[in-house]
Short mmCIF file of C-alpha atoms and ligand atoms in Angstrom, two decimals:
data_model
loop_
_atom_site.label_atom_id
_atom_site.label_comp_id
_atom_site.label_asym_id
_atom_site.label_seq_id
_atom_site.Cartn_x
_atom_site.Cartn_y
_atom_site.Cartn_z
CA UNK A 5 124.79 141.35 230.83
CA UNK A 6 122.48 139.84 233.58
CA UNK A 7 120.94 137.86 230.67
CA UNK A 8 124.24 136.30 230.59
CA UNK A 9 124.90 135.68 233.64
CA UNK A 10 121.14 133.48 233.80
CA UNK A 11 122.15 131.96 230.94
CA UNK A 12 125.35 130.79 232.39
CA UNK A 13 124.16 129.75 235.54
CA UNK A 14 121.27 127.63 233.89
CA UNK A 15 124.25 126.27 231.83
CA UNK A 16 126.13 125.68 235.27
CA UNK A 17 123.32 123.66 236.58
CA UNK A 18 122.91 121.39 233.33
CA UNK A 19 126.31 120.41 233.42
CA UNK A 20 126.44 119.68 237.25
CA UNK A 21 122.88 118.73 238.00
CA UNK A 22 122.07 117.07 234.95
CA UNK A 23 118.58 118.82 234.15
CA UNK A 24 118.16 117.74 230.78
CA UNK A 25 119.00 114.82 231.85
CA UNK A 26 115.91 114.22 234.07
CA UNK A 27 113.49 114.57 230.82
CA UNK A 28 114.37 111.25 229.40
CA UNK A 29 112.26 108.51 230.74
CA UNK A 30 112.44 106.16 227.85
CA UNK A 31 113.81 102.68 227.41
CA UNK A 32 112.24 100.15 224.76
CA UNK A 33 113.06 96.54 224.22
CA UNK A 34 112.63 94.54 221.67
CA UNK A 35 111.90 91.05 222.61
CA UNK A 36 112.03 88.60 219.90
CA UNK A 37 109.70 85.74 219.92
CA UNK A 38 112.42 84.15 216.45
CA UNK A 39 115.11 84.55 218.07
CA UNK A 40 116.63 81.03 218.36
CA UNK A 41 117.69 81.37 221.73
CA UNK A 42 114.66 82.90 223.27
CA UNK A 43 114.93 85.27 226.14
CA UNK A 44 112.68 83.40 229.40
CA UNK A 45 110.74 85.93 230.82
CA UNK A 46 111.89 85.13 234.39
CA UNK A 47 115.23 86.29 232.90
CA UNK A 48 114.05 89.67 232.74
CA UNK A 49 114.49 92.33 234.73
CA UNK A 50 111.12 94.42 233.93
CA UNK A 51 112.89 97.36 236.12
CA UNK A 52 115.67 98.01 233.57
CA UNK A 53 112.59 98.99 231.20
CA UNK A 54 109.90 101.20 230.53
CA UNK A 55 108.25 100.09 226.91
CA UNK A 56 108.43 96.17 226.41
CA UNK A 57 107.71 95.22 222.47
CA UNK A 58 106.77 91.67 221.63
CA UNK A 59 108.25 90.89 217.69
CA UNK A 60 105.94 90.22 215.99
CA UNK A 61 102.92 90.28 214.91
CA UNK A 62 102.33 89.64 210.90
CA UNK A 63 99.12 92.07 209.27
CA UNK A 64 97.56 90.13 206.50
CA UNK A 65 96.37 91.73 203.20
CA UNK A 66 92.82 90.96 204.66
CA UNK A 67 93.43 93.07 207.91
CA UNK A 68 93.79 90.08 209.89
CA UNK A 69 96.62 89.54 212.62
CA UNK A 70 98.77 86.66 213.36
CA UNK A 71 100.29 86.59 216.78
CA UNK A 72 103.99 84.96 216.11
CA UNK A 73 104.67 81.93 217.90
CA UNK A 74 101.64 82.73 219.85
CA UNK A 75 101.57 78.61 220.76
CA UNK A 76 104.64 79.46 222.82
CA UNK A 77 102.84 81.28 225.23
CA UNK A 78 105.56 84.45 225.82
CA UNK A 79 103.05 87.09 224.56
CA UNK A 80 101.14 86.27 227.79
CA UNK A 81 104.15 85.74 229.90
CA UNK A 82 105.55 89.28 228.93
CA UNK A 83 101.78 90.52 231.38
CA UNK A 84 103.70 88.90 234.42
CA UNK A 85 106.55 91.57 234.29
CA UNK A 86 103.89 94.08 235.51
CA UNK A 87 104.13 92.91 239.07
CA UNK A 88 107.81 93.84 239.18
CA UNK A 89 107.21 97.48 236.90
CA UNK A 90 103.53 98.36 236.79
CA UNK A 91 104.73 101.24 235.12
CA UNK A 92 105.36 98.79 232.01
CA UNK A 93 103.97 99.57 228.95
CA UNK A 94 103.50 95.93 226.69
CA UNK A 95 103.00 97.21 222.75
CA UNK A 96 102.85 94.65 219.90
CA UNK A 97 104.91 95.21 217.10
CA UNK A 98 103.46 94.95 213.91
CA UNK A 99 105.34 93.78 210.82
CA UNK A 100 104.28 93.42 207.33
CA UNK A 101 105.39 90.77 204.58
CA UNK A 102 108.10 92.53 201.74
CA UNK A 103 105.32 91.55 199.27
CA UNK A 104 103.27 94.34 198.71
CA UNK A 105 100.60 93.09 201.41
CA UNK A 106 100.38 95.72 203.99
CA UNK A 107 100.33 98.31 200.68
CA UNK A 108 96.96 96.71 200.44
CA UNK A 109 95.68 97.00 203.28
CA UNK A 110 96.61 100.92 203.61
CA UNK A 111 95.36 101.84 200.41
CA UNK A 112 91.85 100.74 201.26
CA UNK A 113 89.41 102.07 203.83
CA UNK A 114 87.66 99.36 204.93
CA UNK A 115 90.98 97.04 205.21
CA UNK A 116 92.51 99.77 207.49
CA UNK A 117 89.20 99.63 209.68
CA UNK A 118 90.02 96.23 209.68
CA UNK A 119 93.41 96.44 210.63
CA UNK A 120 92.58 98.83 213.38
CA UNK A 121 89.58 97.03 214.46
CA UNK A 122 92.22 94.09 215.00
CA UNK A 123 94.53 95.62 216.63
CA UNK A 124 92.39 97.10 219.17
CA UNK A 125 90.73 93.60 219.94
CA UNK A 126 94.16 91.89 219.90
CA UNK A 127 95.53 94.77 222.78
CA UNK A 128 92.46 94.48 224.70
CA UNK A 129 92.60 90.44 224.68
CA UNK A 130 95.99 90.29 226.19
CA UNK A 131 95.94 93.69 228.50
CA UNK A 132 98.80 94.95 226.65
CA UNK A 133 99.08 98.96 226.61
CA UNK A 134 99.30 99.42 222.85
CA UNK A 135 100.72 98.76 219.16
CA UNK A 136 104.02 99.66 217.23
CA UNK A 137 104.49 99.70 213.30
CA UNK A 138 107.67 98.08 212.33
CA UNK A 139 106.38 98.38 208.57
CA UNK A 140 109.77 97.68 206.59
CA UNK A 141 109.37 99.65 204.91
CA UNK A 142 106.19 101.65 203.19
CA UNK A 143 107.04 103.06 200.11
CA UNK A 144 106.34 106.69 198.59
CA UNK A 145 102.97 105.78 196.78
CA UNK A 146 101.85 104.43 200.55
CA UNK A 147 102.66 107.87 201.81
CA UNK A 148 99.42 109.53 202.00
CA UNK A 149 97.34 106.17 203.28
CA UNK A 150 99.79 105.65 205.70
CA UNK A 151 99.12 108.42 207.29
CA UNK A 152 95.49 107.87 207.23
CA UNK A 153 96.16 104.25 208.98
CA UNK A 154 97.84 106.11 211.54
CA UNK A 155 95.68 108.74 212.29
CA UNK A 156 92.77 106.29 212.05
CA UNK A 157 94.75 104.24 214.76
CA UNK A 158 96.25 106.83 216.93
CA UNK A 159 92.08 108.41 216.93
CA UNK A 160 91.11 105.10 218.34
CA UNK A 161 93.52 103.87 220.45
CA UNK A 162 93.64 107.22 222.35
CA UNK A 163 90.00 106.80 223.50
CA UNK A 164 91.45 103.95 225.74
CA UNK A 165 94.53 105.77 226.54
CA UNK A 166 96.44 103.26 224.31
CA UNK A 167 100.03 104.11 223.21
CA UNK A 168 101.15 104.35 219.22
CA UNK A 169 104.59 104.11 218.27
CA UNK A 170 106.92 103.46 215.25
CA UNK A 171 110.43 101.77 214.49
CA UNK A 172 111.67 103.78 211.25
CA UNK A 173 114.59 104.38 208.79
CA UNK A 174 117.23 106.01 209.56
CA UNK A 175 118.55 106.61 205.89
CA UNK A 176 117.67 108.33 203.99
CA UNK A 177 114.34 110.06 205.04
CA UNK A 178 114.44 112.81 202.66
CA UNK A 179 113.06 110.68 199.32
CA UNK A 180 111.18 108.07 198.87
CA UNK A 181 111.03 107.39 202.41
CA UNK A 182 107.19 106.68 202.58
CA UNK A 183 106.66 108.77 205.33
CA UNK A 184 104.92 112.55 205.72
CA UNK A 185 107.21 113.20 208.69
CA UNK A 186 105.69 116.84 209.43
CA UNK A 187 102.09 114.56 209.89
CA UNK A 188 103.02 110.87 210.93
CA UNK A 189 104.85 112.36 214.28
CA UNK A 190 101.36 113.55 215.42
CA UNK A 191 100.30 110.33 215.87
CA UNK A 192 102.94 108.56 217.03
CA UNK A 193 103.79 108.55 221.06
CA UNK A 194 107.57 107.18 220.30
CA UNK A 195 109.12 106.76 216.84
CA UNK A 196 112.01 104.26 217.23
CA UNK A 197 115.26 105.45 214.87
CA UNK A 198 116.59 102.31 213.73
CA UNK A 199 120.19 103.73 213.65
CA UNK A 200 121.72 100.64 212.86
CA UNK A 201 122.64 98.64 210.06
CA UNK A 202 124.28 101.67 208.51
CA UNK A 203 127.36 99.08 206.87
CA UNK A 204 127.33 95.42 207.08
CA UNK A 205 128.10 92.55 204.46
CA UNK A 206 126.04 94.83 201.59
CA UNK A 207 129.18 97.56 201.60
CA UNK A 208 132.10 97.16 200.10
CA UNK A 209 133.88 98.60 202.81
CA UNK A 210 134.63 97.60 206.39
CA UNK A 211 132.26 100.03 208.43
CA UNK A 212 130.31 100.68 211.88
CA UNK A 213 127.13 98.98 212.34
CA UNK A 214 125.57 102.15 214.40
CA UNK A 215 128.35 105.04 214.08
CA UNK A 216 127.41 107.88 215.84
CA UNK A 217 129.37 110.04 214.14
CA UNK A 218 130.91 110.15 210.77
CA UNK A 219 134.09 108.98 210.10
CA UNK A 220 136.92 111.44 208.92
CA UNK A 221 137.50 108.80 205.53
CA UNK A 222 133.24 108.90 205.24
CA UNK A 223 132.34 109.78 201.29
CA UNK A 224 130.01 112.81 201.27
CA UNK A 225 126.79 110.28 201.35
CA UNK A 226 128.15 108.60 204.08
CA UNK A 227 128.85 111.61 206.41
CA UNK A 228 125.14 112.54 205.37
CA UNK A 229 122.97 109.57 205.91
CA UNK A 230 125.18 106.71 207.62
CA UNK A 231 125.93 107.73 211.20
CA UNK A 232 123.48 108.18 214.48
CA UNK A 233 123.65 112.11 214.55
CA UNK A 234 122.79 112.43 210.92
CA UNK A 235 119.66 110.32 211.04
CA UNK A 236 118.44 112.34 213.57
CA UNK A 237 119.27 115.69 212.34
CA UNK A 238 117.70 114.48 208.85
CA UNK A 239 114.34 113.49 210.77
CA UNK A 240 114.25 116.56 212.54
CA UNK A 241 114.94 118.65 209.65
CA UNK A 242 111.61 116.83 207.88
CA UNK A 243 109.54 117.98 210.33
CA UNK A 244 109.58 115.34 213.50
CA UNK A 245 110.17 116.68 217.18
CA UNK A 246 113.15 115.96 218.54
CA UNK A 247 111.58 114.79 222.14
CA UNK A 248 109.92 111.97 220.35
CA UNK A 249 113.16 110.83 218.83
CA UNK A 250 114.75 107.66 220.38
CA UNK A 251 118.26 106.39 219.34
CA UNK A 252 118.35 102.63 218.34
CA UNK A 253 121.18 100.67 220.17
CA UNK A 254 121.80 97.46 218.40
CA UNK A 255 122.46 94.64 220.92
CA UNK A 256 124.61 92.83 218.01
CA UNK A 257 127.48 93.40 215.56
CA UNK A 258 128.11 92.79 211.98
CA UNK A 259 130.68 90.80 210.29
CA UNK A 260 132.82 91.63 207.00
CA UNK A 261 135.37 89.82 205.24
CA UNK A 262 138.31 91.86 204.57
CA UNK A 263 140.05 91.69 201.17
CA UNK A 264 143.49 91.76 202.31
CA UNK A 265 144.21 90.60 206.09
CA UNK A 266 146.66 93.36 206.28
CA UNK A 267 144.33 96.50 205.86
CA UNK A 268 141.65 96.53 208.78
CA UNK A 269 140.82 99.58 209.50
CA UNK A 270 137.42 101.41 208.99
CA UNK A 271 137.07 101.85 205.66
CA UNK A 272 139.30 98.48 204.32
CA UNK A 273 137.90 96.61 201.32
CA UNK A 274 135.56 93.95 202.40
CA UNK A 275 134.62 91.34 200.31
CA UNK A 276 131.12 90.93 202.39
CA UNK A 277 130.03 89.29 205.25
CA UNK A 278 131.62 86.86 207.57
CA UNK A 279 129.91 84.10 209.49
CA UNK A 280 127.51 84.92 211.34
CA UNK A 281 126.24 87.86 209.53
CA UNK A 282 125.13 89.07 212.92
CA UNK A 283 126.58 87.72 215.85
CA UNK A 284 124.46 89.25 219.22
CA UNK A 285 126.97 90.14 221.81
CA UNK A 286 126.79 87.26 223.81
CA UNK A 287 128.26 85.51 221.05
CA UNK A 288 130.60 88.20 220.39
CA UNK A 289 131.40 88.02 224.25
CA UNK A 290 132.20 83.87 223.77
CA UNK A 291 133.74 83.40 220.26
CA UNK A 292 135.75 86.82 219.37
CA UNK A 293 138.09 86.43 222.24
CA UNK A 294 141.29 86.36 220.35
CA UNK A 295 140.43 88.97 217.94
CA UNK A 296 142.05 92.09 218.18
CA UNK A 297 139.96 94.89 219.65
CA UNK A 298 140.54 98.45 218.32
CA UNK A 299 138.01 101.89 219.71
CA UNK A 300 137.07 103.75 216.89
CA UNK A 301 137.24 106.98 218.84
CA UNK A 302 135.86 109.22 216.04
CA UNK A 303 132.38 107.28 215.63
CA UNK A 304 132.47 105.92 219.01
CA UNK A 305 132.46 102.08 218.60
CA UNK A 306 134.30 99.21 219.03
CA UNK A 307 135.44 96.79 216.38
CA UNK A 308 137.32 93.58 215.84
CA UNK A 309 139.61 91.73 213.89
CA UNK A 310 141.80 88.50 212.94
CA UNK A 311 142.92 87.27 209.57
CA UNK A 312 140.17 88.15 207.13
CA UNK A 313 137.26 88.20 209.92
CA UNK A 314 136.30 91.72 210.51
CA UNK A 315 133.72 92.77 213.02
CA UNK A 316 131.80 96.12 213.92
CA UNK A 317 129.78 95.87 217.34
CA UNK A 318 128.49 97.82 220.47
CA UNK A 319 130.23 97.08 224.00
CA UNK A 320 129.15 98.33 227.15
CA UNK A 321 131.36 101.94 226.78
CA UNK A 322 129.88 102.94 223.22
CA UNK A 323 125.99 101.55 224.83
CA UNK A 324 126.83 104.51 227.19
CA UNK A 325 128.09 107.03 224.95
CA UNK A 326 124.87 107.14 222.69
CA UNK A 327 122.59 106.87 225.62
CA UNK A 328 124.29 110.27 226.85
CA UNK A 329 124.57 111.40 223.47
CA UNK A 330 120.10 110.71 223.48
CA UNK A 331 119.36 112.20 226.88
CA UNK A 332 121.48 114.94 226.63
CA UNK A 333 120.10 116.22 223.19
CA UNK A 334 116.50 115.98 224.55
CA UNK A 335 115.38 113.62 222.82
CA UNK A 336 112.61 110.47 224.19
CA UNK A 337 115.26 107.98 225.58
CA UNK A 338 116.80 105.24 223.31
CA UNK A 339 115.57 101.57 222.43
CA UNK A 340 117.39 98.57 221.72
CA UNK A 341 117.08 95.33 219.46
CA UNK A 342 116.87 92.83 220.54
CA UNK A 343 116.73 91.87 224.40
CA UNK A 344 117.83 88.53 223.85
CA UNK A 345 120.87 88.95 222.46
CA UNK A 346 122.38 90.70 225.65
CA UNK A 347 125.06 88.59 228.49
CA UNK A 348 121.74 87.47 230.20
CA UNK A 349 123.05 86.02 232.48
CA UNK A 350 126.40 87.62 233.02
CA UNK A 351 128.93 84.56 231.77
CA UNK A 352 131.12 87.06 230.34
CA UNK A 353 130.10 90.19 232.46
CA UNK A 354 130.29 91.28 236.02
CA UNK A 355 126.53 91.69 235.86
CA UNK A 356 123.57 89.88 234.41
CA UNK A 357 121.71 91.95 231.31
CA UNK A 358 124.94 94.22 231.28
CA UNK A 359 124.06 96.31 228.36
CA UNK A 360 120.46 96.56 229.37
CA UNK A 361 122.19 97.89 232.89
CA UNK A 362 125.16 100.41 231.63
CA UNK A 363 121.64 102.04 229.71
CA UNK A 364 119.84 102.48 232.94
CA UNK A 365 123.22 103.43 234.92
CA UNK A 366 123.17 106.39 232.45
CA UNK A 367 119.57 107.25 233.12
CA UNK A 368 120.34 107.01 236.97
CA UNK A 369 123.62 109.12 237.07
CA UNK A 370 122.11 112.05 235.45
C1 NAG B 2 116.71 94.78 238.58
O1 NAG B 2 117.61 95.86 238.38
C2 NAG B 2 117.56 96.80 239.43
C3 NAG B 2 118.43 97.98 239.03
O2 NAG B 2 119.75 97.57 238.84
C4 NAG B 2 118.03 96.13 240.73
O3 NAG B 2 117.93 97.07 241.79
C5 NAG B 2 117.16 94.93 241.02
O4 NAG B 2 117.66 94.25 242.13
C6 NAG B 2 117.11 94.00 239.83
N1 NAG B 2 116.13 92.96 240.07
C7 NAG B 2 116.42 91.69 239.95
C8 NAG B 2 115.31 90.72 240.22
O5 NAG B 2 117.53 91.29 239.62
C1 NAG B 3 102.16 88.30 201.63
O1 NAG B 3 102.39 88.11 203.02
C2 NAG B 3 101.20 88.08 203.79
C3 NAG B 3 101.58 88.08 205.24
O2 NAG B 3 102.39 86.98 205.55
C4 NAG B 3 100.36 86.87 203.40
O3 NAG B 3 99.16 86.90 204.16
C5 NAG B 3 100.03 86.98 201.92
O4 NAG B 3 99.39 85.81 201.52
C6 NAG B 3 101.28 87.18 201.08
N1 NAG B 3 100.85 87.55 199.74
C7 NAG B 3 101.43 87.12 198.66
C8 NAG B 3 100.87 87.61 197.36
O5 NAG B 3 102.40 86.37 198.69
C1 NAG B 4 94.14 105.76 199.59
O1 NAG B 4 92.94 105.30 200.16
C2 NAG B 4 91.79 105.69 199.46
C3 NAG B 4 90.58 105.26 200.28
O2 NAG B 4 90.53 103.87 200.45
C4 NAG B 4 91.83 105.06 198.08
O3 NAG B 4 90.71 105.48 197.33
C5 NAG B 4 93.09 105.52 197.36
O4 NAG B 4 93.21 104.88 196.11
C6 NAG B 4 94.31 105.21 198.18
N1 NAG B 4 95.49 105.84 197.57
C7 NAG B 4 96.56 105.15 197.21
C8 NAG B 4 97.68 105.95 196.60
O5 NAG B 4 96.68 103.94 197.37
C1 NAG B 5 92.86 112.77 211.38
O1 NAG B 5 92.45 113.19 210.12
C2 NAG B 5 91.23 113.88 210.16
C3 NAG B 5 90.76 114.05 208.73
O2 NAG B 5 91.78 114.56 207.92
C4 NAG B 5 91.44 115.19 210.87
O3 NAG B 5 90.25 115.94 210.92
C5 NAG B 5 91.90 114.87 212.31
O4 NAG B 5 92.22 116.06 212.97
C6 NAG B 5 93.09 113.94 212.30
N1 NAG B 5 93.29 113.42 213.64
C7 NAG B 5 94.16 113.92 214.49
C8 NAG B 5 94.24 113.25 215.82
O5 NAG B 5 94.89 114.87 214.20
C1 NAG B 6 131.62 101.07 196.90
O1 NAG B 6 130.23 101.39 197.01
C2 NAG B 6 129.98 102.76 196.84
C3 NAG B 6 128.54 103.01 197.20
O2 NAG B 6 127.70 102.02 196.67
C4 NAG B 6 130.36 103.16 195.42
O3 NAG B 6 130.10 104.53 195.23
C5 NAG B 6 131.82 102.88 195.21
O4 NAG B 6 132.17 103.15 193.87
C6 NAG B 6 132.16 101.45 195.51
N1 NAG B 6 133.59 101.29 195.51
C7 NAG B 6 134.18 100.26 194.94
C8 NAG B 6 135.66 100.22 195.06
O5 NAG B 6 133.56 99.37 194.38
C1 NAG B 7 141.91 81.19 220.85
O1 NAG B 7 143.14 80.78 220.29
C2 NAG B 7 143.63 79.56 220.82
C3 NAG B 7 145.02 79.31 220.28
O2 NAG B 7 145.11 79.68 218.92
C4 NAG B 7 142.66 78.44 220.43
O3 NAG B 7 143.10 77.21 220.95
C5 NAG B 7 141.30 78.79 221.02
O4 NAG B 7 140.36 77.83 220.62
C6 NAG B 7 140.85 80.15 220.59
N1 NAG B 7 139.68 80.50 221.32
C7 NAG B 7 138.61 81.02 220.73
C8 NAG B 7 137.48 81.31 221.64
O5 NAG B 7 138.54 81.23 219.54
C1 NAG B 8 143.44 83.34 207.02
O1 NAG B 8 142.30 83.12 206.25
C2 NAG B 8 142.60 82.53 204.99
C3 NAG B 8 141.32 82.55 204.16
O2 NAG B 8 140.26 82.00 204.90
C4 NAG B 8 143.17 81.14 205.22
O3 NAG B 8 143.47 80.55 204.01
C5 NAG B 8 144.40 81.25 206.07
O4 NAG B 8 144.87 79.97 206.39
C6 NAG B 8 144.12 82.02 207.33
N1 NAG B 8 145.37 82.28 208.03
C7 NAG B 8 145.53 81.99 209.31
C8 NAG B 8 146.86 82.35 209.91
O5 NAG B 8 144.64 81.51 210.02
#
């Protein structure tokens, strides 16, 4: 009985003083040096974060590393936000050509010294606080040297203190994924879910770019693998903490074209993608205005349509709704692709960065 009563006291003080809710400290952004509007680093409010990822850097097959647009000057920019948040942790995320390169230089010991070797030099040279692996995606016979490349990383970075994190797959991670979950989590600080992308102009259904929970019309697959709570129960079940877990929010939506005007639902036949594939929600905010707006209540997003357009996104309501959904289930915090593709500068919103805000209003009403 008195067990109980603890128990429903602690419960008590959850709900009303938010305890879990203290444990997340996480926010990562994703600021893309491609994007063709890019984000000015005065723009940013360095407070709203507390892991800032410059996209990208390429790894060679000879171990090499190209900074991307490094001419442009916003990898060294990005070291000015520490005077507003010295608490700022600046990673580089690493990507890897879809051609087999990056398989190379896993699969062989000296590349990966190499590779590491790099990566340490490149951190050091611009002061940043560490590396990310946004390897899309390594494949089941790059299993076992992946690993190695991480442990071989994560064993040298740590000697400076030097943080290691990942952006991974969110479907399916059971085969074929081209990760050893149980071993990859030790040596990752943060792994970044990319929940997102789950249907887009690939299905041949209307669907939610980052559902967090399945839809009630979902095939068995679907209520498996495509929604936000899946991904991370199938991560956890392979073997990775849940406290190192962060949810991806996707700052952008994805457009289908329904078959028949008339049937626009979730679920509707789509014929593929509309124009743009991926509009970022500032552009969503401008040019979707006379669309109809419908609240998926059951997966707890937004969507839009008119005539044949057909368009699943995040707004500022479903933004909140999976950071809750992170920080209440214990898990790191949540990250977001890409910064630049928020209402920067509040044209549409009462606020400047408004997504980037309704996250840290979440963090702060806990
Ligand atoms: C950054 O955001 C914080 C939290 O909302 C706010 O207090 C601060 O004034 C903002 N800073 C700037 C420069 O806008
Ligand atoms: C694959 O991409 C990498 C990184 O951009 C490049 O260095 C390499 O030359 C490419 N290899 C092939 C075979 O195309
Ligand atoms: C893994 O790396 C070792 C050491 O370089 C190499 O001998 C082996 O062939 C690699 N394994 C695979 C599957 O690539
Ligand atoms: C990395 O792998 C080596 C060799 O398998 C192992 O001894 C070591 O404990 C691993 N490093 C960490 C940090 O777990
Ligand atoms: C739609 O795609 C799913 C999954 O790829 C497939 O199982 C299904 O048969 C397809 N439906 C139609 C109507 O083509
Ligand atoms: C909205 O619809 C009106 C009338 O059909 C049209 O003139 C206007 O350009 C549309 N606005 C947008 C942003 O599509
Ligand atoms: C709806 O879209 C179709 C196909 O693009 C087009 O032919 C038709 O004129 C559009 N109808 C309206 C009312 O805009």
């Amino acid at each position: 009985m008195v067990k109980v009563v603890h128990f429903s006291c602690l419960m008590v003080a959850v709900v009303f003083f938010g305890i879990n809710l203290t444990e997340a400290k996480y926010i990562g952004g994703y600021y893309w040096s491609g994007a063709s509007i890019v984000l000015k680093c005065d723009n940013l409010n360095a407070s709203l974060l507390t892991h800032l990822y410059y996209a990208f850097v390429t790894a060679n097959e000879d171990g090499s590393l190209t900074v991307q647009n490094a001419q442009k000057g916003y990898a060294n920019d990005l070291l000015s936000l520490k005077s507003s948040n010295p608490d700022l942790k600046l990673l580089f995320s690493f990507v890897a050509d879809n051609n087999g390169s990056f398989s190379k230089v896993v699969a062989d010991k000296n590349l990966r010294k190499t590779f590491v070797d790099n990566a340490l030099e490149l951190v050091q040279q611009y002061q940043y606080d560490g590396i990310d692996f946004d390897w899309e995606f390594p494949q089941d016979k790059d299993k076992v040297n992946f690993t190695a490349l991480l442990n071989e990383t994560y064993t040298e970075f740590k000697k400076y203190n030097y943080q290691v994190t990942a952006a991974v797959r969110a479907i399916p991670v059971y085969k074929n994924s081209g990760y050893d979950i149980p071993e990859v989590v030790k040596y990752l600080d943060v792994i970044n879910i990319m929940t997102y992308d789950y249907f887009g102009s690939w299905s041949n259904t209307t669907g939610q770019n980052s559902p967090l929970y399945p839809s009630s019309l979902d095939s068995a697959y679907e209520r498996e693998y495509l929604n936000i709570e899946a991904s991370i129960k199938n991560w956890v079940e392979a073997g990775a903490p849940k406290e190192k877990l962060a949810v991806g929010l996707p700052f952008y939506g994805r457009t289908f074209t329904l078959a028949d005007p008339t049937n626009h639902g979730v679920h509707a036949p789509s014929l593929g993608g509309g124009s743009p594939l991926a509009p970022t929600y500032y552009q969503i905010l401008k040019n979707y205005q006379n669309f109809t707006t419908e609240w998926n209540d059951e997966q707890k997003s937004p969507y839009k349509y008119s005539n044949t357009t057909w368009l699943a996104y995040e707004n500022e309501r479903s933004i909140a709704i999976k950071t809750r959904y992170a920080v209440e289930n214990g898990m790191q915090g949540v990250f977001l692709w890409h910064l630049g593709c928020d209402d920067i500068y509040g044209e549409y919103s009462y606020e400047k960065q408004v997504l980037l805000h309704t996250i840290n209003k979440v963090y702060r009403n806990k």
